Coordinates of C-alpha atoms in Angstrom, one line a residue:
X1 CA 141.8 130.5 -55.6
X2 CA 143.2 129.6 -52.7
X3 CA 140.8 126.8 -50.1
X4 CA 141.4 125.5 -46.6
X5 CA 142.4 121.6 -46.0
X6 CA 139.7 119.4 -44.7
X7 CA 142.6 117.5 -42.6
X8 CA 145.2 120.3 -41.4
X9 CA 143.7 123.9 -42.1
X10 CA 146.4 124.6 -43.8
X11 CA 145.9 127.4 -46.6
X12 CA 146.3 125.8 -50.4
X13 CA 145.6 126.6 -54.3
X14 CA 142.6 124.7 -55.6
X15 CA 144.8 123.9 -58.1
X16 CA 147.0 121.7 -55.7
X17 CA 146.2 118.0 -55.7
X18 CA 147.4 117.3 -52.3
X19 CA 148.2 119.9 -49.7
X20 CA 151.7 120.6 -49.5
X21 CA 152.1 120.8 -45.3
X22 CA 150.2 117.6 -44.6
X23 CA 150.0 115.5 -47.9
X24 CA 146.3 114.9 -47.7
X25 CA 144.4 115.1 -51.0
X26 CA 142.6 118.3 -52.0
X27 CA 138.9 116.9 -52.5
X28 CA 138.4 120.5 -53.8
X29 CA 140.9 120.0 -56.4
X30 CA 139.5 122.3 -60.0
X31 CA 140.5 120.2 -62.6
X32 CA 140.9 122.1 -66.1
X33 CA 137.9 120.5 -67.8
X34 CA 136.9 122.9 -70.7
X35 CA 138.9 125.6 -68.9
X36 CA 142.2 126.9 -69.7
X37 CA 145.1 124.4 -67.8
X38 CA 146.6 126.4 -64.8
X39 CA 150.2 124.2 -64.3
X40 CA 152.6 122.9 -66.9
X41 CA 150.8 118.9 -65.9
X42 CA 147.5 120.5 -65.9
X43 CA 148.7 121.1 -69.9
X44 CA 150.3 118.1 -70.4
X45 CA 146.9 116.2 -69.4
X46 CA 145.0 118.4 -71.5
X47 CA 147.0 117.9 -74.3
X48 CA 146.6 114.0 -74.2
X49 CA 143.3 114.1 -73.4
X50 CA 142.9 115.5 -76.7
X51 CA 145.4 113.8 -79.1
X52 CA 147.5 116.5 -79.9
X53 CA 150.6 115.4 -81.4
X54 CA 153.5 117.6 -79.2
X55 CA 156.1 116.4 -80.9
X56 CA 155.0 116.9 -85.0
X57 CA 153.6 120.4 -83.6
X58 CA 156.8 121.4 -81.8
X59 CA 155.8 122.1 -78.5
X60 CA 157.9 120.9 -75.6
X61 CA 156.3 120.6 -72.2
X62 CA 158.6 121.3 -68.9
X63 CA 161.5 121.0 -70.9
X64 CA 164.1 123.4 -71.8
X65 CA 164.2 122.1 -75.1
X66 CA 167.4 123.9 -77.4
X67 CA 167.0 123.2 -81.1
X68 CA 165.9 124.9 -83.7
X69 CA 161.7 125.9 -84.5
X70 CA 160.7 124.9 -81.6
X71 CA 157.8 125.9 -79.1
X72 CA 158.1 125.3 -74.7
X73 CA 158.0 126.5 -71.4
X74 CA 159.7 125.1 -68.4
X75 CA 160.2 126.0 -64.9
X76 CA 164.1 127.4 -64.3
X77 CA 166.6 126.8 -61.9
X78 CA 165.4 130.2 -60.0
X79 CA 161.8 129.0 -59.8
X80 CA 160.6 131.2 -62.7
X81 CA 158.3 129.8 -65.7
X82 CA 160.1 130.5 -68.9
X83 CA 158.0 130.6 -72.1
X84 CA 160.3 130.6 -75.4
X85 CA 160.1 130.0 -78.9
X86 CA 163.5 129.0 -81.1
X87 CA 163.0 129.8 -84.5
X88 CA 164.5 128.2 -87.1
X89 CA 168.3 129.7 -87.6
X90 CA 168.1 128.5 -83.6
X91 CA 168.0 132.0 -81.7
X92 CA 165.2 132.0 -79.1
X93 CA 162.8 134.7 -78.3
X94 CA 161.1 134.5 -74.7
X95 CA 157.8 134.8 -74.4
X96 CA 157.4 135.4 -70.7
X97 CA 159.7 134.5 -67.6
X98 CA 158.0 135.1 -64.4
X99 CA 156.9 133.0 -61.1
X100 CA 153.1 133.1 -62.5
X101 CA 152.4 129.8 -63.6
X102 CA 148.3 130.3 -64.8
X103 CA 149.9 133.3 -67.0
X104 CA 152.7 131.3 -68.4
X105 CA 150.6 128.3 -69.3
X106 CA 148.0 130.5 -71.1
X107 CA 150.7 132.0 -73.0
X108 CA 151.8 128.6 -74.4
X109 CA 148.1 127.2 -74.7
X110 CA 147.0 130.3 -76.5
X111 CA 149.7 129.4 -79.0
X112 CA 148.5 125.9 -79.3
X113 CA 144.8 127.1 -79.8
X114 CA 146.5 129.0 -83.1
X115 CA 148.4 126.4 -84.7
X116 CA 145.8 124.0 -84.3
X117 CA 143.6 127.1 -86.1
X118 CA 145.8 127.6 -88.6
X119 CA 146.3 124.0 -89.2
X120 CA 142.8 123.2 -89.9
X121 CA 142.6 125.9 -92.7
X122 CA 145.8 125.1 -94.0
X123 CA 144.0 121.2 -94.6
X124 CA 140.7 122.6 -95.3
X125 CA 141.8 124.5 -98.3
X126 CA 144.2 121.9 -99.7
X127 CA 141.6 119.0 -99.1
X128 CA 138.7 119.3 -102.1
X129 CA 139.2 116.9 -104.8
X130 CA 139.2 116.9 -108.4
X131 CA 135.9 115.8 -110.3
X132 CA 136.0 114.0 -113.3
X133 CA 136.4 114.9 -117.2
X134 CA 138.9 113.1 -119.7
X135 CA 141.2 115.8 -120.1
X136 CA 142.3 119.6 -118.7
X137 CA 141.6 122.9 -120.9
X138 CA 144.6 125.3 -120.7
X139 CA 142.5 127.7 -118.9
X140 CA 141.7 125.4 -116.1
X141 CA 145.0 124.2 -115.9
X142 CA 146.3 128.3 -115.6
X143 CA 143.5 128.3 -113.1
X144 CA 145.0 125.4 -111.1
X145 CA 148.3 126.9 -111.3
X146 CA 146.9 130.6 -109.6
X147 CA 145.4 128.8 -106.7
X148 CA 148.0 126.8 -105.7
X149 CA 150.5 130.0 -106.1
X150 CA 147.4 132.0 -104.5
X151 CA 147.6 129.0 -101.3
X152 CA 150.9 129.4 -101.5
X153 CA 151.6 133.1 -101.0
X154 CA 148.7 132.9 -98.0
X155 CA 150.3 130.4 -96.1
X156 CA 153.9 131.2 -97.3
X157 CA 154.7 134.9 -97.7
X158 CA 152.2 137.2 -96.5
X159 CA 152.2 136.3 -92.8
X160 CA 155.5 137.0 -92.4
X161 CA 155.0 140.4 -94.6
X162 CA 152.4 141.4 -91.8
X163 CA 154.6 140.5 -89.0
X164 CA 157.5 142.2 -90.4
X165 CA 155.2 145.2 -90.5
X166 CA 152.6 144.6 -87.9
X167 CA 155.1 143.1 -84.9
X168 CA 153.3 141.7 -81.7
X169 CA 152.7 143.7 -79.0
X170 CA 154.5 144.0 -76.0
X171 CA 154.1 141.3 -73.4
X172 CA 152.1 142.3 -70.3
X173 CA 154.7 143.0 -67.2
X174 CA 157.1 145.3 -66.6
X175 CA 159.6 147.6 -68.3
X176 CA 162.6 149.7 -66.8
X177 CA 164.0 152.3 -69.3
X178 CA 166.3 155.2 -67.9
X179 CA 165.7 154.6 -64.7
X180 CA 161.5 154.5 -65.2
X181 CA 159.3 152.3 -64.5
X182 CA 156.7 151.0 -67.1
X183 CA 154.0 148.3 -67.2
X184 CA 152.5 147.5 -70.5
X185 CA 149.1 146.0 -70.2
X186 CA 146.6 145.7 -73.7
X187 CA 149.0 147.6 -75.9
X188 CA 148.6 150.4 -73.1
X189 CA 151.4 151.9 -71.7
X190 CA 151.8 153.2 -67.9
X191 CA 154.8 154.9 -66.2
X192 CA 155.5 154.7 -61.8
X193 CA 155.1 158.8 -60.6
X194 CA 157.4 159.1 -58.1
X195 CA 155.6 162.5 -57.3
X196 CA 151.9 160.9 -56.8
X197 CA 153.6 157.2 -55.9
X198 CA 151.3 155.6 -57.8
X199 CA 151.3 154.6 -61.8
X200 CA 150.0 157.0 -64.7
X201 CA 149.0 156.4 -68.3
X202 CA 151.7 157.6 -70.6
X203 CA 153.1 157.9 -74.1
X204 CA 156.5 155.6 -73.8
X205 CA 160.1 157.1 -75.5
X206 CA 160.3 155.7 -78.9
X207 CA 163.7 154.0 -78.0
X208 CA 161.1 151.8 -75.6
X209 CA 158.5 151.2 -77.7
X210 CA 160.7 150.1 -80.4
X211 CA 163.1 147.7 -78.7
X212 CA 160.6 146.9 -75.5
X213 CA 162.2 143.7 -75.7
X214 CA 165.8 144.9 -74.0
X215 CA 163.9 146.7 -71.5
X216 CA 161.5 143.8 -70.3
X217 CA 161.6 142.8 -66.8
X218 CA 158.9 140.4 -65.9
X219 CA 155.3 140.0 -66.0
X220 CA 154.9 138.9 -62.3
X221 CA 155.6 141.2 -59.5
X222 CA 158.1 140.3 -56.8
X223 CA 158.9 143.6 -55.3
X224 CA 162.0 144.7 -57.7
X225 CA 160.3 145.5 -61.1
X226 CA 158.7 148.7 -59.1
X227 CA 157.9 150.6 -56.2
X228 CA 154.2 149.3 -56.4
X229 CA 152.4 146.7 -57.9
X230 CA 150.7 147.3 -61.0
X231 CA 147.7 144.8 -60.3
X232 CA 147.3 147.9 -57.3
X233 CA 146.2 150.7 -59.5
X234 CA 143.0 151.5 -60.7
X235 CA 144.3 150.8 -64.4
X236 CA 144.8 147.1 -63.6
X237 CA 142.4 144.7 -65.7
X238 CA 141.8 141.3 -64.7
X239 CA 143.6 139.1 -68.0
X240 CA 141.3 137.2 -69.9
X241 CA 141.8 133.8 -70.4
X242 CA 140.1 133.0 -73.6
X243 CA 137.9 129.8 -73.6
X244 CA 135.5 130.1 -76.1
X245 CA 136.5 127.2 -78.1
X246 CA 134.5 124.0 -77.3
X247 CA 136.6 120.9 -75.9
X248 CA 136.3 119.0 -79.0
X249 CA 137.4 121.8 -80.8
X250 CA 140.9 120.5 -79.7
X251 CA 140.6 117.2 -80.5
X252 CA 143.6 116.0 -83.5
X253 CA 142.3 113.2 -85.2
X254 CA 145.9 110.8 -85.6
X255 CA 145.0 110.0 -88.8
X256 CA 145.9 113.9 -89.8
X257 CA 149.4 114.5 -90.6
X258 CA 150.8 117.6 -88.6
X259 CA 153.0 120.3 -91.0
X260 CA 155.7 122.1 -88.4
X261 CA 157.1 123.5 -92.0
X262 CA 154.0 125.6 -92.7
X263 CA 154.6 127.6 -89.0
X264 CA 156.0 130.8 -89.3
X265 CA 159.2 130.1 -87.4
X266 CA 161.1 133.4 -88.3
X267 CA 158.4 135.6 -86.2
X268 CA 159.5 136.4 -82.9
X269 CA 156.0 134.8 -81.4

């Protein structure tokens, strides 16, 4: 949301902690809190604040970062916010490149929010101890043995069975195929009518919705990815920035080890 400065009148984001004409400090500043960070250092606090360990979890912060199994975002050399994962034979897939900071952030804090899920369950499971008794029976030793292959295959195998059958959905943003324009927006897809000048809900070519990736052109608006702005129609829906976790819910106590090897790093996301 943009506010005016108490010293200047110049027009600023509340997000700004000093206006950028006059220098002054933005008393009106909206620090994240238990909301989602808006800029890159807005996620860098947030991230300290809590404890998390970047650097065991694999997420690099404003940097270009270009080995392998590896999550980041950055700002390019074009001003555009570039959200990428490297996987682990090294090949990057990119999230999101676009001038909208708040969306690019979400996208990478989202991602955080899951690891950190998926970590906790992954220690949950693996965290009972044994009771006592002098010796094991066969049968509780087999037993033994089908959990830890049962653990195994959960954490192992079958997510990347369900991603190999289940891909992600196509970002939000922009598409251009054949000379058409296409927005994608909650696994919904929506074509530019020349005729009507104005965007239309549509069934996309197969060619599209299987390879959306080579046809992506952003998920911000600048003028060039079509005619009109989606966030125009009457189809546009307001993202929503999940926050229903609790503040201490992120909180990573540093006595608990991180595991980057139990991430899926062949998935594109």
């Amino acid at each position: 949301m943009r506010v005016k400065c108490d010293y200047c009148g110049n027009y600023i984001e509340d997000t700004d902690k000093n206006c950028p004409r006059c220098g002054a400090p933005n008393d009106r500043m909206q620090r994240s809190g238990t909301k989602v960070p808006k800029t890159i250092e807005e996620l860098k606090a947030f991230c300290a604040s809590h404890h998390l360990p970047l650097e065991q979890m694999r997420f690099f912060l404003g940097e270009d970062y270009r080995e392998p199994r590896a999550f980041g975002i950055y700002k390019d050399g074009e001003g555009n916010f570039v959200v990428y994962k490297n996987k682990s034979d090294g090949s990057r897939t990119v999230r999101y490149r676009g001038t909208d900071e708040a969306y690019a952030v979400n996208e990478l804090y989202q991602k955080m929010k899951s690891e950190i899920s998926n970590q906790r369950a992954r220690q949950s499971k693996g965290g009972g101890k044994q009771s006592g008794g002098k010796s094991k029976s066969k049968e509780s030793g087999m037993s033994l043995v089908a959990m830890l292959l049962a653990v195994y295959l959960g954490i192992n195998i079958i997510p990347k069975l369900i991603n190999r059958f289940v891909p992600d959905p196509p970002p939000t943003g922009y598409y251009t195929y054949e000379d058409t324009y296409y927005y994608n927006q909650n696994d919904d897809w929506y074509y530019f009518d020349t005729d009507s000048g104005s965007w239309s809900p549509t069934e996309v070519p197969a060619t599209l919705g299987d390879n959306y990736a080579q046809y992506f052109e952003s998920s911000s608006y600048t003028g060039s990815e079509a005619p009109q702005d989606f966030s125009e129609s009457a189809y546009y829906v307001e993202p929503d920035y999940d926050e229903d976790w609790d503040d201490d819910d992120w909180d990573w106590d540093s006595s608990d080890s991180w595991d980057s090897d139990s991430t899926d790093w062949d998935s594109d996301w």
